[in-house]
GROMACS .gro file of C-alpha atoms in nm:
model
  123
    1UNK     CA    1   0.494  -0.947   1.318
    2UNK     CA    2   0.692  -1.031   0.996
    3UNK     CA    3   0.514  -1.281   0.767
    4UNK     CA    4   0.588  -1.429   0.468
    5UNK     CA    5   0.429  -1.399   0.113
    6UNK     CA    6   0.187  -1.678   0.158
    7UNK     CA    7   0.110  -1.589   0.541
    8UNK     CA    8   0.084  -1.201   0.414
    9UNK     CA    9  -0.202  -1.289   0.115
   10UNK     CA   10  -0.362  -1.552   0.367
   11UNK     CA   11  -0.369  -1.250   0.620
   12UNK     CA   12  -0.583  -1.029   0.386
   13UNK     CA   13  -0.852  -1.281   0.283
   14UNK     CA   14  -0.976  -1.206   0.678
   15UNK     CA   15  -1.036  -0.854   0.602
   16UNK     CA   16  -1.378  -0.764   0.418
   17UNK     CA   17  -1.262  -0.330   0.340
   18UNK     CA   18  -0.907  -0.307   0.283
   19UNK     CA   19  -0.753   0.026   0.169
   20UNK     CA   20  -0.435   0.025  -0.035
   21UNK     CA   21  -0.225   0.308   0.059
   22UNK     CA   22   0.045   0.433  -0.148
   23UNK     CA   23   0.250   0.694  -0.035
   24UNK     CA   24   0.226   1.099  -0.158
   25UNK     CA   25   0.360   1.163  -0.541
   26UNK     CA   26   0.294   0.812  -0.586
   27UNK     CA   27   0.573   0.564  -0.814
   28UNK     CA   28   0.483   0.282  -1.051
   29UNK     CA   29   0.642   0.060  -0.810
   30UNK     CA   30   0.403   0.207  -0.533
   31UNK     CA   31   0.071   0.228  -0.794
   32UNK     CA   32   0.161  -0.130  -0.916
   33UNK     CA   33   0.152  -0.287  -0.605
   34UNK     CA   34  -0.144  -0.179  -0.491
   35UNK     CA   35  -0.306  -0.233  -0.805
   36UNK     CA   36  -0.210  -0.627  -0.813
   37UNK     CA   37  -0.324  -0.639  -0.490
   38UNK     CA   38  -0.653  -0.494  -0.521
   39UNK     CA   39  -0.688  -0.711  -0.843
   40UNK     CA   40  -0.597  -1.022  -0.661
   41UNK     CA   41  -0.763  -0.985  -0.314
   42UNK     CA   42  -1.047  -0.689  -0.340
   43UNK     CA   43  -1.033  -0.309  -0.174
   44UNK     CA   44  -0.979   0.047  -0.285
   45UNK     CA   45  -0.643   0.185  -0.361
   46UNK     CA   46  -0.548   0.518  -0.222
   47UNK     CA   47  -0.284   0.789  -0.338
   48UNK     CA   48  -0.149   1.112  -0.076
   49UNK     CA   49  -0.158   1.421  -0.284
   50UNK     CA   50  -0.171   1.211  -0.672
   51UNK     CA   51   0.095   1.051  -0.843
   52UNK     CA   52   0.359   1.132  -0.985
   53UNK     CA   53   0.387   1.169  -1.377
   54UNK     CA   54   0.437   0.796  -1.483
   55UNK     CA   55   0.276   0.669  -1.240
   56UNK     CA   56   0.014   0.837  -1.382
   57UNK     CA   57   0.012   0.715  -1.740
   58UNK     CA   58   0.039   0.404  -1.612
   59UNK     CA   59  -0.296   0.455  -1.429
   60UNK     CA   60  -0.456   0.648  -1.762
   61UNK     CA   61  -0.325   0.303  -1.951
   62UNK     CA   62  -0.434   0.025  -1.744
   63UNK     CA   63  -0.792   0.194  -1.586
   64UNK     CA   64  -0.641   0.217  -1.242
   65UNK     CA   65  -0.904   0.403  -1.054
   66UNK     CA   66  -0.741   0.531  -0.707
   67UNK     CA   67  -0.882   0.855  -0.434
   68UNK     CA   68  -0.644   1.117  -0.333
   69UNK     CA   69  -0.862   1.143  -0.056
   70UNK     CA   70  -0.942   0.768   0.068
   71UNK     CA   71  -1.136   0.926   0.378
   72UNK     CA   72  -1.352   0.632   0.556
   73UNK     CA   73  -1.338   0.327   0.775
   74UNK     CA   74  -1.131   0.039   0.654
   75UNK     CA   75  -1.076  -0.314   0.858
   76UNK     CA   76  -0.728  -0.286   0.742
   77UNK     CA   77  -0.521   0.007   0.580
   78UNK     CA   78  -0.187  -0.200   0.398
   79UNK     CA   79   0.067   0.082   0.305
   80UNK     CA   80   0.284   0.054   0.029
   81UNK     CA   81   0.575   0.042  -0.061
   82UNK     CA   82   0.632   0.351   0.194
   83UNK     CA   83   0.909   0.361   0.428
   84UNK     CA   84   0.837   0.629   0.671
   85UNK     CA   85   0.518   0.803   0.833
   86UNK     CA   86   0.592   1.148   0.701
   87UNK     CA   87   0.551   1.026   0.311
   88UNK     CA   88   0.164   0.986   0.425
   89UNK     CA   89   0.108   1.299   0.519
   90UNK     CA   90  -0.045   1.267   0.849
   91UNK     CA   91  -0.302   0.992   0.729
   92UNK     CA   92  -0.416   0.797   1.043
   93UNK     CA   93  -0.287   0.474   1.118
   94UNK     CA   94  -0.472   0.221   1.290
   95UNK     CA   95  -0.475  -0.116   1.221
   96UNK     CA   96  -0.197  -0.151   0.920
   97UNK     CA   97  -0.013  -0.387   0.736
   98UNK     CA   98   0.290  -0.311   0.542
   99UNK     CA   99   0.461  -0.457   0.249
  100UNK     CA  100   0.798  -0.245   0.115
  101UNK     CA  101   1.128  -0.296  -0.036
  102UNK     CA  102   1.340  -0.042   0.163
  103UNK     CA  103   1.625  -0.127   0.328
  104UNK     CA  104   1.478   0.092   0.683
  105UNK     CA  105   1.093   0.055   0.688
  106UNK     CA  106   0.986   0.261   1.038
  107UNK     CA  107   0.616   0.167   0.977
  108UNK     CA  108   0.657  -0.179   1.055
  109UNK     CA  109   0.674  -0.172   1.418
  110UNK     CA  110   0.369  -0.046   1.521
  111UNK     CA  111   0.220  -0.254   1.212
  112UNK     CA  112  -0.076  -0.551   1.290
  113UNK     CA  113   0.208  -0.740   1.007
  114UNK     CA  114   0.431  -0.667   0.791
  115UNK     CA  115   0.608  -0.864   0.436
  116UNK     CA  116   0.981  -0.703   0.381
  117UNK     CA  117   1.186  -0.821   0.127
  118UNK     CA  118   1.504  -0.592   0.083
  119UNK     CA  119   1.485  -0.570  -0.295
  120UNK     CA  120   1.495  -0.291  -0.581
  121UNK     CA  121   1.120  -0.228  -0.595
  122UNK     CA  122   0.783  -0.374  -0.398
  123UNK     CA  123   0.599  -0.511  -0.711
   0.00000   0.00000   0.00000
């Protein structure tokens, strides 16, 4: 179900554990999304396999603490800025919510919702 920005953030205030999932050799666009989100609403952010070299003096700079293994039950996983399954590296999907840029975004279908904005980054 597509959603808009004030539906999406709505949305997330239901969900006590939410696990921000960016996607493997994580971006600044990726890393900064999840960050303002876990700022604004609450969770844990999660990176497949690190980030990538800006994105991780950006994390060194700001205090961004994130798990390259973010193992465990969450009430929602939201993944972003991702566009396809394979950039997560087999992580498990369950209940998810997406919110990405890219112009194809795969993940959204089987997705609980989903905030798409075709635009240069996600932040």
């Amino acid at each position: 179900m597509e959603i808009d920005e004030t539906e999406f953030y709505t949305q997330l205030l239901d969900y006590d554990n939410i696990l921000y999932l960016c996607h493997r050799n994580a971006d600044p666009d990726a890393l900064g999304s999840a960050f303002a989100l876990k700022e604004a609403i609450g969770g844990t952010i999660g990176v497949i396999d690190g980030c990538d070299r800006v994105a991780s003096v950006l994390a060194k700079q700001l205090n961004i603490e994130f798990s390259t293994d973010p193992a465990g039950e969450y009430d929602l996983v939201v993944v972003v800025d991702t566009s396809t399954l394979a950039q997560l590296n087999g992580f498990p999907l369950k209940n998810y919510a997406v919110i990405d840029h890219h112009a194809s975004t795969s993940l959204n279908e089987n997705s609980t919702f989903y905030l798409h904005r075709n635009k240069s980054s996600t932040a």
